[in-house]
């Protein structure tokens, strides 16, 4: 079965055996987008977070067949290495990445937050990111990066 997707501003088509297949698999395996990561597969860690029509969504739980005409944005759709999005730039400047596994989810969740709250305080940032698990201990730098990105806007 062919499923039309709108990812990072481009129309794409993926061929799937089962429309219940998670969006994450289509993004990584069919479209070659490796920003979203497979973490827990249960929607609990946040590593697979993408934006669907501007809302942060766990792509490991979203069946690819349920997207319809929704617009999906992955980490790759925010910016590039030569023209990073302000969030990506802030994460680099604050050295907020250690192992990097959680960073996709942290940035995508932060993007959803900043799209609805241009100048969140530290508590609002922490609450927004609370569902994204990080074991490296860069939480303080991550919060600083989100605050820096908000100041850039």
PDB file of C-alpha atoms in Angstrom:
ATOM      1  CA  UNK A   1       0.000   0.000   0.000  1.00  0.00           C
ATOM      2  CA  UNK A   2       1.326   3.460  -0.899  1.00  0.00           C
ATOM      3  CA  UNK A   3       0.955   6.251   1.638  1.00  0.00           C
ATOM      4  CA  UNK A   4       1.501   9.898   0.782  1.00  0.00           C
ATOM      5  CA  UNK A   5       3.368  11.932   3.379  1.00  0.00           C
ATOM      6  CA  UNK A   6       4.259  15.594   3.706  1.00  0.00           C
ATOM      7  CA  UNK A   7       7.615  15.684   5.512  1.00  0.00           C
ATOM      8  CA  UNK A   8       9.878  18.698   5.961  1.00  0.00           C
ATOM      9  CA  UNK A   9       8.031  20.655   3.300  1.00  0.00           C
ATOM     10  CA  UNK A  10       8.238  17.933   0.666  1.00  0.00           C
ATOM     11  CA  UNK A  11       5.719  15.436  -0.631  1.00  0.00           C
ATOM     12  CA  UNK A  12       6.860  11.825  -0.321  1.00  0.00           C
ATOM     13  CA  UNK A  13       5.345   8.422  -0.815  1.00  0.00           C
ATOM     14  CA  UNK A  14       6.194   5.307   1.170  1.00  0.00           C
ATOM     15  CA  UNK A  15       5.192   1.750   0.450  1.00  0.00           C
ATOM     16  CA  UNK A  16       4.044  -0.152   3.528  1.00  0.00           C
ATOM     17  CA  UNK A  17       2.635  -3.602   4.153  1.00  0.00           C
ATOM     18  CA  UNK A  18       0.647  -2.386   7.140  1.00  0.00           C
ATOM     19  CA  UNK A  19      -0.730   1.163   7.605  1.00  0.00           C
ATOM     20  CA  UNK A  20      -0.337   0.600  11.365  1.00  0.00           C
ATOM     21  CA  UNK A  21       3.452   0.697  10.948  1.00  0.00           C
ATOM     22  CA  UNK A  22       4.895   3.475  13.142  1.00  0.00           C
ATOM     23  CA  UNK A  23       5.740   6.740  11.412  1.00  0.00           C
ATOM     24  CA  UNK A  24       9.227   6.448  12.921  1.00  0.00           C
ATOM     25  CA  UNK A  25      10.007   3.438  10.722  1.00  0.00           C
ATOM     26  CA  UNK A  26       8.884   5.236   7.558  1.00  0.00           C
ATOM     27  CA  UNK A  27      10.955   8.305   8.450  1.00  0.00           C
ATOM     28  CA  UNK A  28      14.135   6.371   9.217  1.00  0.00           C
ATOM     29  CA  UNK A  29      13.944   3.370   6.890  1.00  0.00           C
ATOM     30  CA  UNK A  30      12.111   4.748   3.862  1.00  0.00           C
ATOM     31  CA  UNK A  31      12.959   8.453   3.889  1.00  0.00           C
ATOM     32  CA  UNK A  32      16.457   8.208   5.407  1.00  0.00           C
ATOM     33  CA  UNK A  33      15.773  10.749   8.153  1.00  0.00           C
ATOM     34  CA  UNK A  34      17.782   9.845  11.223  1.00  0.00           C
ATOM     35  CA  UNK A  35      17.007  12.758  13.556  1.00  0.00           C
ATOM     36  CA  UNK A  36      14.141  10.853  15.183  1.00  0.00           C
ATOM     37  CA  UNK A  37      15.608   7.929  17.103  1.00  0.00           C
ATOM     38  CA  UNK A  38      14.202   4.627  18.246  1.00  0.00           C
ATOM     39  CA  UNK A  39      14.478   4.656  22.017  1.00  0.00           C
ATOM     40  CA  UNK A  40      11.907   2.768  24.039  1.00  0.00           C
ATOM     41  CA  UNK A  41       9.288   2.117  21.340  1.00  0.00           C
ATOM     42  CA  UNK A  42       6.615   2.929  23.930  1.00  0.00           C
ATOM     43  CA  UNK A  43       6.411   6.710  23.627  1.00  0.00           C
ATOM     44  CA  UNK A  44       8.000   7.203  27.032  1.00  0.00           C
ATOM     45  CA  UNK A  45      11.509   8.478  26.264  1.00  0.00           C
ATOM     46  CA  UNK A  46      10.891  11.124  23.599  1.00  0.00           C
ATOM     47  CA  UNK A  47      13.824  10.194  21.348  1.00  0.00           C
ATOM     48  CA  UNK A  48      11.478   9.749  18.379  1.00  0.00           C
ATOM     49  CA  UNK A  49       9.657  13.087  18.743  1.00  0.00           C
ATOM     50  CA  UNK A  50       8.601  14.902  15.589  1.00  0.00           C
ATOM     51  CA  UNK A  51       6.193  17.757  14.971  1.00  0.00           C
ATOM     52  CA  UNK A  52       2.870  16.894  13.360  1.00  0.00           C
ATOM     53  CA  UNK A  53       1.074  20.063  12.348  1.00  0.00           C
ATOM     54  CA  UNK A  54       3.225  21.852  14.925  1.00  0.00           C
ATOM     55  CA  UNK A  55       2.495  19.502  17.829  1.00  0.00           C
ATOM     56  CA  UNK A  56       5.200  17.358  19.420  1.00  0.00           C
ATOM     57  CA  UNK A  57       4.293  13.717  18.796  1.00  0.00           C
ATOM     58  CA  UNK A  58       6.018  10.423  19.547  1.00  0.00           C
ATOM     59  CA  UNK A  59       6.522   8.953  16.089  1.00  0.00           C
ATOM     60  CA  UNK A  60       7.038   5.429  17.463  1.00  0.00           C
ATOM     61  CA  UNK A  61       3.353   5.381  18.449  1.00  0.00           C
ATOM     62  CA  UNK A  62       1.762   7.137  15.468  1.00  0.00           C
ATOM     63  CA  UNK A  63       0.620   4.782  12.701  1.00  0.00           C
ATOM     64  CA  UNK A  64       1.816   6.084   9.351  1.00  0.00           C
ATOM     65  CA  UNK A  65      -1.636   5.427   7.889  1.00  0.00           C
ATOM     66  CA  UNK A  66      -3.278   7.891  10.317  1.00  0.00           C
ATOM     67  CA  UNK A  67      -1.398  10.980   9.115  1.00  0.00           C
ATOM     68  CA  UNK A  68      -3.649  11.975   6.237  1.00  0.00           C
ATOM     69  CA  UNK A  69      -2.612  15.422   5.039  1.00  0.00           C
ATOM     70  CA  UNK A  70      -0.756  16.330   8.248  1.00  0.00           C
ATOM     71  CA  UNK A  71       2.569  18.094   7.917  1.00  0.00           C
ATOM     72  CA  UNK A  72       5.463  16.338   9.624  1.00  0.00           C
ATOM     73  CA  UNK A  73       8.648  18.127  10.637  1.00  0.00           C
ATOM     74  CA  UNK A  74      11.736  16.261  11.767  1.00  0.00           C
ATOM     75  CA  UNK A  75      14.990  17.599  13.178  1.00  0.00           C
ATOM     76  CA  UNK A  76      16.349  17.698   9.621  1.00  0.00           C
ATOM     77  CA  UNK A  77      13.474  19.996   8.645  1.00  0.00           C
ATOM     78  CA  UNK A  78      14.439  22.684  11.157  1.00  0.00           C
ATOM     79  CA  UNK A  79      17.830  23.616   9.764  1.00  0.00           C
ATOM     80  CA  UNK A  80      21.069  22.368   8.285  1.00  0.00           C
ATOM     81  CA  UNK A  81      24.680  22.267   9.387  1.00  0.00           C
ATOM     82  CA  UNK A  82      25.338  25.417   7.353  1.00  0.00           C
ATOM     83  CA  UNK A  83      22.106  27.190   8.374  1.00  0.00           C
ATOM     84  CA  UNK A  84      21.028  25.800  11.767  1.00  0.00           C
ATOM     85  CA  UNK A  85      17.700  26.702  13.318  1.00  0.00           C
ATOM     86  CA  UNK A  86      18.111  29.000  16.367  1.00  0.00           C
ATOM     87  CA  UNK A  87      17.406  26.032  18.662  1.00  0.00           C
ATOM     88  CA  UNK A  88      20.078  23.938  17.000  1.00  0.00           C
ATOM     89  CA  UNK A  89      22.495  26.876  17.178  1.00  0.00           C
ATOM     90  CA  UNK A  90      21.714  27.418  20.868  1.00  0.00           C
ATOM     91  CA  UNK A  91      22.261  23.728  21.674  1.00  0.00           C
ATOM     92  CA  UNK A  92      25.667  23.931  19.971  1.00  0.00           C
ATOM     93  CA  UNK A  93      26.620  27.161  21.722  1.00  0.00           C
ATOM     94  CA  UNK A  94      25.590  25.807  25.143  1.00  0.00           C
ATOM     95  CA  UNK A  95      27.322  22.477  24.442  1.00  0.00           C
ATOM     96  CA  UNK A  96      24.068  20.806  25.472  1.00  0.00           C
ATOM     97  CA  UNK A  97      24.807  17.539  23.696  1.00  0.00           C
ATOM     98  CA  UNK A  98      26.750  14.707  25.235  1.00  0.00           C
ATOM     99  CA  UNK A  99      25.802  11.316  23.773  1.00  0.00           C
ATOM    100  CA  UNK A 100      23.173  12.966  21.565  1.00  0.00           C
ATOM    101  CA  UNK A 101      20.513  10.292  21.799  1.00  0.00           C
ATOM    102  CA  UNK A 102      17.872  12.442  23.500  1.00  0.00           C
ATOM    103  CA  UNK A 103      18.666  15.661  21.672  1.00  0.00           C
ATOM    104  CA  UNK A 104      16.241  15.103  18.805  1.00  0.00           C
ATOM    105  CA  UNK A 105      13.379  14.862  21.289  1.00  0.00           C
ATOM    106  CA  UNK A 106      14.630  17.748  23.394  1.00  0.00           C
ATOM    107  CA  UNK A 107      14.924  20.074  20.394  1.00  0.00           C
ATOM    108  CA  UNK A 108      11.606  19.060  18.840  1.00  0.00           C
ATOM    109  CA  UNK A 109       9.756  19.371  22.156  1.00  0.00           C
ATOM    110  CA  UNK A 110      11.434  22.750  22.748  1.00  0.00           C
ATOM    111  CA  UNK A 111      10.399  23.876  19.246  1.00  0.00           C
ATOM    112  CA  UNK A 112       6.766  23.048  20.017  1.00  0.00           C
ATOM    113  CA  UNK A 113       7.065  24.962  23.297  1.00  0.00           C
ATOM    114  CA  UNK A 114       8.651  28.049  21.728  1.00  0.00           C
ATOM    115  CA  UNK A 115       6.050  28.085  18.965  1.00  0.00           C
ATOM    116  CA  UNK A 116       3.331  28.538  21.602  1.00  0.00           C
ATOM    117  CA  UNK A 117       5.299  30.401  24.293  1.00  0.00           C
ATOM    118  CA  UNK A 118       7.950  32.744  22.872  1.00  0.00           C
ATOM    119  CA  UNK A 119       9.574  33.482  26.237  1.00  0.00           C
ATOM    120  CA  UNK A 120       9.068  30.603  28.662  1.00  0.00           C
ATOM    121  CA  UNK A 121      10.570  30.766  32.116  1.00  0.00           C
ATOM    122  CA  UNK A 122      12.825  28.028  33.465  1.00  0.00           C
ATOM    123  CA  UNK A 123       9.980  26.124  35.137  1.00  0.00           C
ATOM    124  CA  UNK A 124       7.922  26.135  31.931  1.00  0.00           C
ATOM    125  CA  UNK A 125      10.910  24.797  29.982  1.00  0.00           C
ATOM    126  CA  UNK A 126      11.523  22.056  32.533  1.00  0.00           C
ATOM    127  CA  UNK A 127       7.848  21.037  32.504  1.00  0.00           C
ATOM    128  CA  UNK A 128       7.781  20.941  28.700  1.00  0.00           C
ATOM    129  CA  UNK A 129      10.892  18.756  28.556  1.00  0.00           C
ATOM    130  CA  UNK A 130      10.019  16.521  31.523  1.00  0.00           C
ATOM    131  CA  UNK A 131       8.784  13.692  29.278  1.00  0.00           C
ATOM    132  CA  UNK A 132      12.096  13.483  27.424  1.00  0.00           C
ATOM    133  CA  UNK A 133      14.568  11.176  29.091  1.00  0.00           C
ATOM    134  CA  UNK A 134      18.285  11.972  29.204  1.00  0.00           C
ATOM    135  CA  UNK A 135      20.818   9.904  31.113  1.00  0.00           C
ATOM    136  CA  UNK A 136      23.918  11.972  30.351  1.00  0.00           C
ATOM    137  CA  UNK A 137      23.131  14.745  32.790  1.00  0.00           C
ATOM    138  CA  UNK A 138      23.153  17.709  30.414  1.00  0.00           C
ATOM    139  CA  UNK A 139      19.777  18.944  31.678  1.00  0.00           C
ATOM    140  CA  UNK A 140      21.140  22.272  32.920  1.00  0.00           C
ATOM    141  CA  UNK A 141      22.752  22.966  29.545  1.00  0.00           C
ATOM    142  CA  UNK A 142      19.610  21.882  27.693  1.00  0.00           C
ATOM    143  CA  UNK A 143      17.465  24.325  29.674  1.00  0.00           C
ATOM    144  CA  UNK A 144      20.053  27.089  29.041  1.00  0.00           C
ATOM    145  CA  UNK A 145      19.970  26.287  25.329  1.00  0.00           C
ATOM    146  CA  UNK A 146      16.184  26.620  25.173  1.00  0.00           C
ATOM    147  CA  UNK A 147      16.382  29.928  27.070  1.00  0.00           C
ATOM    148  CA  UNK A 148      19.105  31.129  24.662  1.00  0.00           C
ATOM    149  CA  UNK A 149      16.990  30.178  21.647  1.00  0.00           C
ATOM    150  CA  UNK A 150      14.028  32.084  23.106  1.00  0.00           C
ATOM    151  CA  UNK A 151      16.243  35.150  23.489  1.00  0.00           C
ATOM    152  CA  UNK A 152      17.373  34.853  19.849  1.00  0.00           C
ATOM    153  CA  UNK A 153      13.792  35.075  18.587  1.00  0.00           C
TER     154      UNK A 153
END
